Amino acid sequence: MSDTVMEVKGLTKQVSGKKRIVHDASFVMNKGEILGLLGPNGAGKTTTIRMIVGLINKTEGKVFINGADLDKEGLACKSDIGAIVENPSFYDYMSGYKNLQLYARMSKNPITKERMDEVVELVKLSHAIQDKVKKYSLGMKQRLGVAQAILHKPALLILDEPTNGLDPKGIRELRDYLRQLANQGISTLVSSHLLSEMQLMCDRVVIMEKGKIIDVSNISSLSENGNSDKLIVSIEVKKEHLQQTEQVIKMVDGVSIVKQENDHMFILEMNQNLVPTLNRKLVEAEVDVYGIESKKTSLEDKFLALTSEDNVQMKEGQ
Amino acid sequence: MGALLKNEWIKLWNKKQTWFFLGAIVIIMIGLTFIYQSFIADSTNQGEGEWTIELETEISEQEEILESGTDEEWMEAQAEQTIQENEELLEAGINPNEMNNMIFMNETVLSVASFITLFTVIVASSIVSSEIDNGTMKHLLIRPYERWQVLLSKFITVVAFSIVMMVTLILTNILMGTIFFGTGSYSSQVMEMSFHGGPLYTTVANIFPAKIGLYFLNMLMFVIISFSLSILFKSQTLAVGISIFILFSTSVLQGFSLLLADTAWYKFIFLPHLDLPAYAVVDEIMPGVGIGFSLTILAIYAIAFIGASGIYFQKKDLM
């Protein structure tokens, strides 16, 4: 057995007419990995997830769960998956515990009472588990959703927009919890349109835009600048010294102006070791510097860069 | 599959609505008993043999009307009919006023059973659509079961619900009948009137199982129709509304049966056949249309309904 939990190959969903909601999506998930599915609303994240869990029929493509073909061994594949699709919905006329019992009964492997209690404890619902779900807050429902998804110890957890309706504390708890599961070897696929969350939660992200996967990145390589020599630096100077500043910048080799912002700021691209040089030259030229700041290339920048490239292409195409 | 069935059964009985329906059947049955009792109270508890005298008196009264002659043709016809009926009753030894729990059951069960049909149709049309409506269906379909298994478990649950309702009704009925009218023989003799033919003289034992069985098949057909249609709708309200509309419009449309019976196509649609309990009394509900034909037509429609909705559900995308 390899360490691949899921392999998605050329997944495509075409709806009536020619419109492709998801087009040729391929990616792999490793054991114990938290993979983010990131994209703006309408990018095809939910459709992709629903094709994987079998709620939506795929037009083309293959999904393998632990090496088993979803088309041929659908039930075996589903046994390995636990999921929350969209807002967690429950039978609100029953208690949280009774709801969980229903899902426990549907598992192919028997689930003991101890396991039930363990999961309830884990999602911190012990105090309210005998209450009817209609009394639950959205956060509690979200946690009950996580409970039903992990009850049967799936190898793969799929969460569609799990942070919707969660307060910052709840999001943090979910994050910690997913990390805990990952350490136990459970892989998680999380979708979201919130970049900052993905950055904190995931090991890797798959970026989707208009039904296509446009990039797969490692979070660590994105958030730390260590990998590239080039740095984005913003420099803030006195308004009157703007021209002098520009002259100084042009004198230093290896520094290029990305753009001028407002009337007192430059965004520059440069090597990190050139920052002191530039600073010294500016002081020598008697430019009043208010601030030099190194900007991280965050996932957001990357995301925006990727999607704006796409926008440019769109405009050219028209 | 057993797990799915058990889950559906638990979900059903955790709803207040289900208990409300069950309670309503008991209360309606008790209410009907009181109404029934107040209407016939004066004619029961006659002395032995008095009823024959009463029937004979009625015959001689009607004979007088015939002899004296009357201008109204319908009066003559009615008089003749009454005489004939009374003579047949005398000959068969059936006291038309006799009442006991078995006769009571035979006469009243089906009138309350129409509420069971109504409640069962409501349950049948909401059991799938409600889960699509509030999103829980997604959580069912991502489990390791085929979609048809989910549907089948729900269908069986609805049928089991209707059986529980039927049994509750019959038990309540027997209890009330025994309290108010005393115990009687299961083979008490009864006269059955019907829209399609003359009166039939028989016993409770002969006619009651046929009536209940046919009624149940009839209800099953309504369940199949509303269950199938509800799968097509996302909204629970719409699904229940349409099913109830079909339930009521069926009996209205059956009123047109006499007008349409001669047309070649009419007997091939399912509407006129949804009156199966009539076969307990008559052999044909339309010329040339017997129970075998009706059941065949209904079976074909049932398969079509189940097949179409099943295939639709199997391929449906849950967006």
XYZ file of C-alpha atoms in Angstrom:
637
model
C 0.000 0.000 0.000
C 1.171 3.434 -0.875
C 0.647 6.472 1.265
C -1.978 7.819 -1.101
C -5.417 7.958 0.487
C -7.258 9.465 -2.419
C -6.521 10.014 -6.037
C -8.750 12.181 -8.188
C -8.193 11.916 -11.918
C -9.706 14.160 -14.558
C -12.874 14.772 -12.592
C -15.365 16.645 -14.749
C -18.962 17.730 -14.236
C -20.887 19.007 -17.175
C -24.421 20.221 -16.651
C -27.138 20.746 -19.204
C -25.736 22.451 -22.239
C -22.013 22.840 -22.411
C -21.321 24.438 -19.087
C -18.613 22.675 -17.153
C -18.825 23.324 -13.424
C -15.730 21.253 -12.808
C -13.228 20.667 -15.552
C -10.547 18.000 -15.518
C -9.683 18.229 -11.812
C -6.829 15.975 -10.677
C -5.027 15.799 -7.360
C -3.791 13.295 -4.812
C -4.086 13.201 -1.060
C -1.505 11.619 1.187
C -2.003 9.798 4.432
C -2.297 12.130 7.401
C -2.431 15.196 5.250
C -4.765 18.159 5.569
C -5.490 19.337 2.076
C -7.325 22.575 1.441
C -9.620 23.142 -1.487
C -9.524 26.858 -1.981
C -11.360 29.109 -4.346
C -13.920 31.854 -4.564
C -17.616 31.044 -4.369
C -18.770 29.192 -7.447
C -15.326 27.835 -8.272
C -16.571 24.227 -8.165
C -15.311 23.187 -4.733
C -18.641 21.890 -3.486
C -19.363 20.092 -6.758
C -15.951 18.408 -6.609
C -16.574 17.261 -3.055
C -20.066 15.999 -3.831
C -18.772 13.981 -6.755
C -16.239 12.355 -4.440
C -18.863 11.398 -1.847
C -21.294 10.277 -4.542
C -24.011 12.879 -4.115
C -23.449 14.188 -7.632
C -22.787 11.936 -10.600
C -19.573 12.755 -12.365
C -19.545 13.315 -16.095
C -15.994 12.074 -16.503
C -13.037 11.087 -14.406
C -12.063 8.614 -11.728
C -11.827 8.686 -7.960
C -9.796 6.131 -6.048
C -10.112 5.824 -2.281
C -7.333 3.711 -0.780
C -6.821 2.273 -4.229
C -10.465 1.245 -4.688
C -12.362 2.584 -7.678
C -15.394 4.607 -6.583
C -17.362 3.395 -9.607
C -16.758 -0.292 -8.964
C -16.486 -0.502 -5.182
C -18.658 2.438 -4.222
C -19.840 1.070 -0.889
C -16.331 0.128 0.232
C -15.146 3.613 -0.719
C -17.979 5.256 1.177
C -17.132 3.222 4.280
C -13.717 4.871 4.296
C -15.130 8.384 4.076
C -16.661 10.593 6.723
C -18.086 13.869 5.571
C -19.882 17.078 6.325
C -21.473 18.416 3.198
C -22.534 22.026 3.438
C -24.329 23.033 6.630
C -24.648 20.071 8.939
C -28.301 19.106 9.046
C -29.843 16.825 11.638
C -33.196 15.515 12.750
C -33.864 18.417 15.058
C -36.784 16.676 16.792
C -34.336 14.152 18.234
C -31.479 14.500 20.694
C -27.911 14.815 19.520
C -27.205 11.375 20.920
C -30.088 9.753 19.058
C -28.914 11.424 15.868
C -25.468 9.964 16.366
C -26.983 6.553 17.062
C -28.711 6.652 13.685
C -25.421 7.301 11.939
C -23.608 4.742 14.063
C -26.125 2.105 13.017
C -25.445 2.850 9.347
C -21.746 2.102 9.714
C -20.518 -1.196 8.326
C -18.275 -1.679 11.360
C -20.104 -1.878 14.651
C -19.645 1.209 16.812
C -19.510 0.687 20.544
C -21.101 2.884 23.168
C -17.596 3.713 24.377
C -16.693 5.029 20.945
C -19.853 7.172 20.920
C -18.994 8.675 24.298
C -15.410 9.197 23.241
C -16.446 11.139 20.137
C -19.013 13.192 22.065
C -16.324 14.038 24.601
C -13.929 14.941 21.825
C -16.246 17.483 20.223
C -17.114 18.823 23.698
C -20.830 18.157 23.522
C -21.190 15.929 26.588
C -23.259 18.526 28.427
C -25.840 18.899 25.668
C -25.861 15.544 23.922
C -29.234 14.525 25.415
C -30.886 17.808 24.353
C -32.886 18.016 21.178
C -30.857 19.312 18.248
C -33.332 22.148 17.657
C -31.919 23.747 20.812
C -28.358 23.641 19.492
C -26.449 26.685 18.342
C -24.871 26.620 14.899
C -21.488 25.965 16.459
C -22.853 22.985 18.370
C -24.451 21.602 15.229
C -21.156 22.039 13.432
C -19.446 20.039 16.170
C -22.121 17.359 16.041
C -21.440 17.302 12.310
C -17.796 16.574 12.975
C -18.841 13.875 15.447
C -21.009 12.021 12.914
C -18.247 12.287 10.316
C -15.521 10.741 12.469
C -17.676 8.242 14.359
C -16.702 5.263 12.194
C -12.996 6.199 12.131
C -12.796 6.946 8.418
C -9.439 7.100 6.653
C -10.578 10.198 4.846
C -12.511 13.093 6.287
C -14.171 15.532 3.902
C -15.410 18.827 5.235
C -17.185 21.306 2.988
C -16.933 24.829 4.399
C -16.668 23.550 7.986
C -15.924 26.967 9.433
C -19.182 28.513 8.248
C -20.968 29.802 11.298
C -18.174 28.964 13.695
C -16.812 31.669 15.968
C -13.021 32.205 16.117
C -12.783 29.934 19.145
C -14.692 27.193 17.365
C -12.515 27.518 14.292
C -9.427 27.219 16.415
C -10.764 24.115 18.130
C -11.622 22.539 14.798
C -8.131 23.332 13.544
C -6.488 21.756 16.550
C -8.731 18.785 16.258
C -7.976 18.212 12.579
C -4.288 18.382 13.380
C -4.804 15.786 16.103
C -6.570 13.494 13.604
C -3.822 14.056 11.055
C -1.286 12.883 13.611
C -3.328 9.685 13.913
C -3.000 9.222 10.160
C -6.433 10.485 9.141
C -6.428 12.659 6.045
C -8.736 15.613 5.734
C -9.979 17.482 2.708
C -11.292 20.901 3.696
C -12.887 23.405 1.388
C -13.113 27.094 2.065
C -13.102 30.446 0.389
C -11.249 31.976 3.329
C -7.546 32.111 2.595
C -6.278 32.959 6.020
C -8.024 29.943 7.511
C -6.618 27.598 4.911
C -3.169 28.974 5.590
C -3.450 28.067 9.255
C -5.231 24.762 8.813
C -3.740 22.963 5.844
C -0.518 21.341 4.744
C -1.215 21.920 1.081
C -3.832 23.762 -0.902
C -5.467 23.059 -4.207
C -6.579 26.355 -5.703
C -9.673 26.236 -7.860
C -11.035 28.913 -10.106
C -13.923 28.636 -12.546
C -14.040 24.859 -12.266
C -10.353 24.320 -12.922
C -7.481 23.548 -10.610
C -5.032 26.355 -11.234
C -2.405 25.555 -8.644
C -1.353 23.100 -5.961
C 0.948 24.568 -3.346
C 2.685 23.748 -0.138
C 1.602 26.070 2.620
C 5.104 26.213 4.120
C 6.664 27.308 0.844
C 4.028 29.955 0.491
C 4.054 31.560 3.883
C 7.798 31.667 4.417
C 9.940 33.710 2.135
C 12.972 31.534 2.607
C 12.527 29.839 -0.699
C 13.009 32.894 -2.894
C 15.724 35.503 -2.935
C 13.346 38.197 -4.072
C 11.469 40.147 -1.494
C 8.597 42.572 -1.771
C 9.446 45.709 0.196
C 7.368 48.788 0.739
C 9.149 52.013 1.504
C 7.472 55.085 2.894
C 9.137 58.504 2.526
C 8.343 62.188 2.940
C 6.166 63.474 0.116
C 8.647 66.154 -0.976
C 11.439 63.596 -1.281
C 9.680 61.354 -3.720
C 11.800 62.227 -6.764
C 15.063 61.953 -4.845
C 13.971 58.558 -3.609
C 13.286 57.346 -7.091
C 16.749 58.461 -8.204
C 18.392 56.649 -5.293
C 16.482 53.469 -5.985
C 17.573 53.516 -9.598
C 21.182 53.834 -8.492
C 21.124 50.583 -6.549
C 21.558 47.508 -8.741
C 19.115 44.669 -8.194
C 16.245 46.808 -6.955
C 13.270 47.308 -9.199
C 10.154 49.403 -8.646
C 6.980 47.412 -8.809
C 4.740 50.412 -8.439
C 4.322 53.727 -6.725
C 1.595 53.855 -4.158
C -0.169 57.029 -3.049
C 2.320 59.932 -3.264
C 4.766 58.817 -0.628
C 5.301 55.106 -1.084
C 7.084 52.676 -3.378
C 6.640 48.969 -3.664
C 9.938 47.368 -4.574
C 11.205 43.968 -5.481
C 14.703 43.278 -4.267
C 17.151 40.930 -2.642
C 16.987 40.864 1.131
C 20.673 41.718 1.548
C 20.164 44.914 -0.434
C 17.824 46.427 2.149
C 20.599 47.928 4.365
C 22.394 49.287 1.277
C 19.294 51.013 0.069
C 18.604 52.390 3.534
C 22.127 53.843 3.792
C 21.934 55.450 0.346
C 18.614 57.068 1.222
C 20.042 58.504 4.430
C 23.065 59.805 2.539
C 20.735 61.519 0.056
C 18.952 63.106 3.032
C 15.639 61.468 2.288
C 13.299 61.271 5.300
C 12.313 57.634 5.542
C 9.253 56.814 7.628
C 9.321 53.108 7.183
C 10.742 50.153 5.313
C 8.655 47.040 5.500
C 9.163 43.595 4.062
C 5.906 42.137 2.816
C 5.369 38.411 3.015
C 4.215 36.687 -0.110
C 1.167 35.195 1.501
C -1.207 32.675 0.104
C -3.525 35.552 -0.513
C -1.022 37.299 -2.757
C -0.386 34.105 -4.612
C -4.089 33.456 -4.907
C -4.819 36.962 -6.117
C -1.874 36.852 -8.482
C -3.091 33.604 -9.966
C -6.664 34.701 -10.317
C -5.792 38.138 -11.651
C -3.584 36.549 -14.293
C -6.649 34.665 -15.266
C -8.631 37.883 -15.421
C -6.060 39.434 -17.716
C -6.286 36.450 -20.017
C -10.034 36.720 -19.980
C -9.885 40.353 -21.018
C -7.441 39.598 -23.790
C -9.630 36.846 -25.012
C -12.635 39.098 -25.397
C -30.742 -2.837 5.157
C -32.005 -3.812 8.595
C -30.191 -0.821 10.055
C -31.866 1.515 7.583
C -35.299 0.105 8.410
C -34.704 0.427 12.127
C -33.516 4.020 11.672
C -36.559 4.982 9.635
C -38.860 3.432 12.210
C -37.120 5.319 15.036
C -37.247 8.605 13.136
C -40.938 8.108 12.379
C -41.956 7.524 15.996
C -39.774 10.338 17.301
C -41.952 12.776 15.400
C -44.896 14.231 17.294
C -46.950 14.113 14.114
C -46.930 10.308 14.053
C -48.348 10.055 17.571
C -50.869 12.749 16.737
C -52.107 10.689 13.787
C -52.362 7.561 15.895
C -54.234 9.437 18.631
C -56.532 11.039 16.084
C -57.585 7.630 14.756
C -58.472 6.419 18.269
C -60.406 9.611 19.064
C -62.286 9.659 15.745
C -63.260 6.014 16.284
C -64.527 6.718 19.798
C -66.440 9.789 18.566
C -68.030 7.845 15.753
C -69.194 5.196 18.219
C -71.103 7.791 20.226
C -72.721 9.287 17.129
C -73.610 5.837 15.879
C -75.034 4.796 19.203
C -77.263 7.867 19.529
C -78.762 7.262 16.073
C -79.656 3.631 16.464
C -80.180 3.443 20.208
C -83.989 3.410 19.926
C -84.180 0.499 17.490
C -81.880 -1.882 19.354
C -82.699 -4.001 22.354
C -85.983 -5.229 20.922
C -87.458 -8.426 22.176
C -86.797 -11.671 20.387
C -88.864 -12.031 17.222
C -90.138 -8.450 17.263
C -88.093 -7.552 14.216
C -89.978 -10.079 12.049
C -93.258 -8.467 13.014
C -91.850 -5.062 12.157
C -90.686 -6.203 8.735
C -94.050 -7.894 8.040
C -95.946 -4.755 9.086
C -93.837 -2.726 6.706
C -94.554 -5.193 3.892
C -98.332 -4.966 4.422
C -98.146 -1.161 4.561
C -96.346 -1.044 1.243
C -98.780 -3.562 -0.254
C -101.656 -1.279 0.705
C -100.005 1.585 -1.140
C -99.679 -0.591 -4.223
C -103.283 -1.781 -4.039
C -104.780 1.660 -3.505
C -102.903 2.775 -6.596
C -100.807 5.879 -6.866
C -100.032 8.437 -9.570
C -96.376 8.563 -8.716
C -94.417 5.878 -10.465
C -91.414 6.234 -8.143
C -93.596 5.539 -5.115
C -94.726 2.287 -6.636
C -91.186 1.338 -7.466
C -90.009 2.140 -3.967
C -92.822 0.174 -2.399
C -91.982 -2.844 -4.512
C -88.319 -2.567 -3.599
C -89.039 -2.330 0.120
C -91.281 -5.382 -0.054
C -88.672 -7.333 -1.913
C -85.901 -6.359 0.494
C -87.963 -7.166 3.569
C -88.983 -10.538 2.149
C -85.360 -11.331 1.423
C -84.362 -10.312 4.937
C -87.081 -12.517 6.406
C -86.081 -15.410 4.221
C -82.381 -15.033 5.110
C -83.245 -14.559 8.770
C -81.346 -11.271 9.062
C -82.522 -8.758 11.624
C -81.689 -5.376 10.022
C -81.672 -3.730 13.428
C -79.511 -6.285 15.139
C -76.329 -4.807 16.500
C -73.233 -6.320 18.093
C -69.513 -5.552 18.066
C -68.889 -7.589 14.901
C -71.658 -5.946 12.902
C -70.527 -2.598 14.257
C -66.991 -3.317 13.112
C -68.154 -4.351 9.664
C -70.183 -1.184 9.267
C -67.839 1.433 10.701
C -64.192 0.431 10.243
C -63.879 1.592 6.661
C -65.384 5.011 7.298
C -62.630 5.763 9.834
C -60.044 4.022 7.672
C -60.270 6.866 5.168
C -58.485 8.983 7.770
C -55.742 6.363 7.835
C -55.400 6.746 4.080
C -55.116 10.507 4.514
C -52.496 10.250 7.280
C -50.542 7.560 5.464
C -50.485 9.639 2.297
C -49.119 12.568 4.313
C -46.396 10.370 5.809
C -45.627 8.775 2.424
C -45.233 12.092 0.661
C -43.094 13.683 3.352
C -40.754 10.833 4.309
C -38.430 11.475 1.358
C -39.167 15.110 0.545
C -38.701 16.317 4.133
C -35.187 14.907 4.207
C -34.323 16.475 0.878
C -35.896 19.691 2.139
C -33.865 19.988 5.335
C -30.658 18.494 3.972
C -30.462 15.263 5.987
C -30.820 13.215 2.808
C -27.231 14.091 1.929
C -26.064 12.519 5.156
C -27.997 9.342 4.347
C -26.655 9.041 0.821
C -22.995 9.371 1.761
C -23.290 6.208 3.878
C -22.305 2.834 2.498
C -25.779 1.979 1.169
C -27.275 2.076 -2.289
C -29.821 4.775 -2.942
C -32.553 2.267 -3.743
C -32.021 0.700 -0.320
C -32.677 4.059 1.307
C -35.864 4.421 -0.735
C -37.032 0.886 -0.069
C -36.502 1.209 3.687
C -38.609 4.353 3.676
C -41.345 2.734 1.626
C -41.524 -0.308 3.886
C -41.687 2.007 6.889
C -44.702 3.814 5.447
C -46.482 0.522 4.770
C -45.684 -0.712 8.277
C -47.028 2.566 9.652
C -50.312 2.065 7.805
C -50.582 -1.489 9.203
C -50.025 -0.223 12.760
C -52.748 2.368 12.181
C -55.134 -0.287 10.813
C -54.530 -2.629 13.732
C -55.030 0.230 16.203
C -58.276 1.178 14.498
C -59.654 -2.364 14.521
C -58.716 -2.918 18.163
C -60.291 0.406 19.207
C -63.337 -0.458 17.159
C -63.784 -3.882 18.751
C -63.306 -2.393 22.217
C -65.902 0.333 21.632
C -68.294 -2.061 19.884
C -68.100 -4.515 22.755
C -68.725 -1.815 25.372
C -71.708 -0.315 23.571
C -73.292 -3.183 21.659
C -72.090 -6.346 23.355
C -70.291 -9.301 21.901
C -71.609 -11.015 18.838
C -70.639 -13.821 16.548
C -67.997 -13.222 13.875
C -70.406 -14.970 11.528
C -73.287 -12.582 12.276
C -75.406 -12.062 9.216
C -75.331 -8.696 7.501
C -76.766 -6.986 4.471
C -74.369 -5.029 2.261
C -75.626 -2.212 0.074
C -73.619 -1.144 -2.922
C -73.721 1.572 -5.560
C -73.075 -0.915 -8.295
C -75.752 -3.527 -7.616
C -78.496 -4.737 -5.311
C -78.078 -5.685 -1.657
C -75.989 -8.675 -0.766
C -76.819 -10.977 2.159
C -73.773 -12.437 3.795
C -71.900 -12.790 7.097
C -69.227 -10.635 8.721
C -66.803 -13.523 8.413
C -67.366 -13.655 4.675
C -67.218 -10.008 3.857
C -65.025 -8.260 6.432
C -61.620 -9.748 5.500
C -62.347 -9.017 1.830
C -63.287 -5.438 2.613
C -60.197 -4.786 4.731
C -57.873 -6.550 2.306
C -59.179 -4.631 -0.678
C -59.153 -1.394 1.261
C -55.533 -1.995 2.158
C -54.562 -2.644 -1.466
C -56.374 0.528 -2.449
C -54.480 2.494 0.181
C -51.209 0.898 -0.909
C -51.812 2.297 -4.374
C -52.286 5.790 -2.967
C -49.091 5.328 -0.960
C -47.199 4.320 -4.094
C -48.517 7.308 -6.042
C -47.773 9.885 -3.351
C -44.411 8.323 -2.422
C -43.303 8.329 -6.072
C -44.478 11.855 -6.775
C -42.903 13.246 -3.605
C -39.458 12.110 -4.779
C -39.746 14.514 -7.682
C -40.267 17.484 -5.377
C -37.717 19.208 -3.212
C -40.323 20.912 -1.095
C -42.118 18.862 1.517
C -45.116 21.214 1.525
C -45.591 20.901 -2.220
C -45.253 17.119 -2.137
C -47.827 16.694 0.636
C -50.186 19.209 -0.981
C -50.167 17.482 -4.349
C -50.654 14.041 -2.808
C -53.678 15.164 -0.796
C -55.090 16.837 -3.885
C -54.774 13.563 -5.804
C -56.361 11.648 -2.931
C -59.452 13.867 -2.903
C -59.747 14.434 -6.624
C -59.749 10.670 -7.191
C -63.110 10.199 -5.518
C -64.525 13.253 -7.296
C -63.338 12.032 -10.677
C -64.752 8.583 -9.991
C -68.138 10.313 -10.056
C -67.660 10.700 -13.789
C -67.115 6.968 -14.238
C -70.696 6.430 -15.418
C -70.246 9.004 -18.174
C -66.884 7.723 -19.297
C -67.364 3.992 -18.812
C -68.293 3.490 -22.463
C -65.153 5.039 -23.864
C -62.506 2.520 -24.832
C -59.601 4.178 -22.991
C -61.223 4.901 -19.655
C -60.736 1.463 -18.179
C -57.038 1.621 -18.958
C -56.317 4.577 -16.701
C -55.861 3.918 -12.998
C -58.504 6.286 -11.651
C -61.686 4.173 -11.790
C -59.843 1.186 -10.336
C -58.965 3.014 -7.122
C -62.277 1.861 -5.693
C -61.193 -1.675 -4.894
C -63.361 -2.188 -1.758
C -66.389 -2.207 -4.080
C -65.291 -5.675 -5.210
C -66.174 -7.024 -1.792
C -69.802 -6.696 -2.864
C -69.897 -6.681 -6.646
C -68.100 -8.615 -9.358
C -67.779 -5.818 -11.894
C -67.439 -2.092 -11.297
C -67.928 -1.348 -14.992
C -69.240 -3.641 -17.716
C -66.509 -6.172 -18.371
C -64.205 -4.822 -15.671
C -63.649 -7.316 -12.873
C -61.199 -7.489 -9.981
C -58.525 -9.291 -11.998
C -58.516 -6.565 -14.618
C -58.465 -3.781 -12.009
C -55.569 -5.321 -10.096
C -53.601 -5.826 -13.310
C -54.080 -2.201 -14.361
C -53.130 -0.931 -10.894
C -50.087 -3.205 -10.766
C -48.874 -1.881 -14.113
C -49.268 1.717 -12.945
C -47.610 0.909 -9.614
C -44.576 -0.561 -11.352
C -44.416 2.435 -13.694
C -44.605 4.911 -10.814
C -42.030 3.081 -8.688
C -39.750 2.461 -11.664
C -39.771 6.059 -12.889
C -39.270 7.641 -9.468
C -36.670 5.033 -8.486
C -34.596 5.626 -11.607
C -34.930 9.375 -11.142
C -33.743 9.157 -7.540
C -30.893 6.811 -8.402
C -29.496 9.324 -10.904
C -30.417 12.513 -9.116
C -27.685 15.051 -8.317
C -28.039 16.415 -4.810
C -26.888 19.967 -5.296
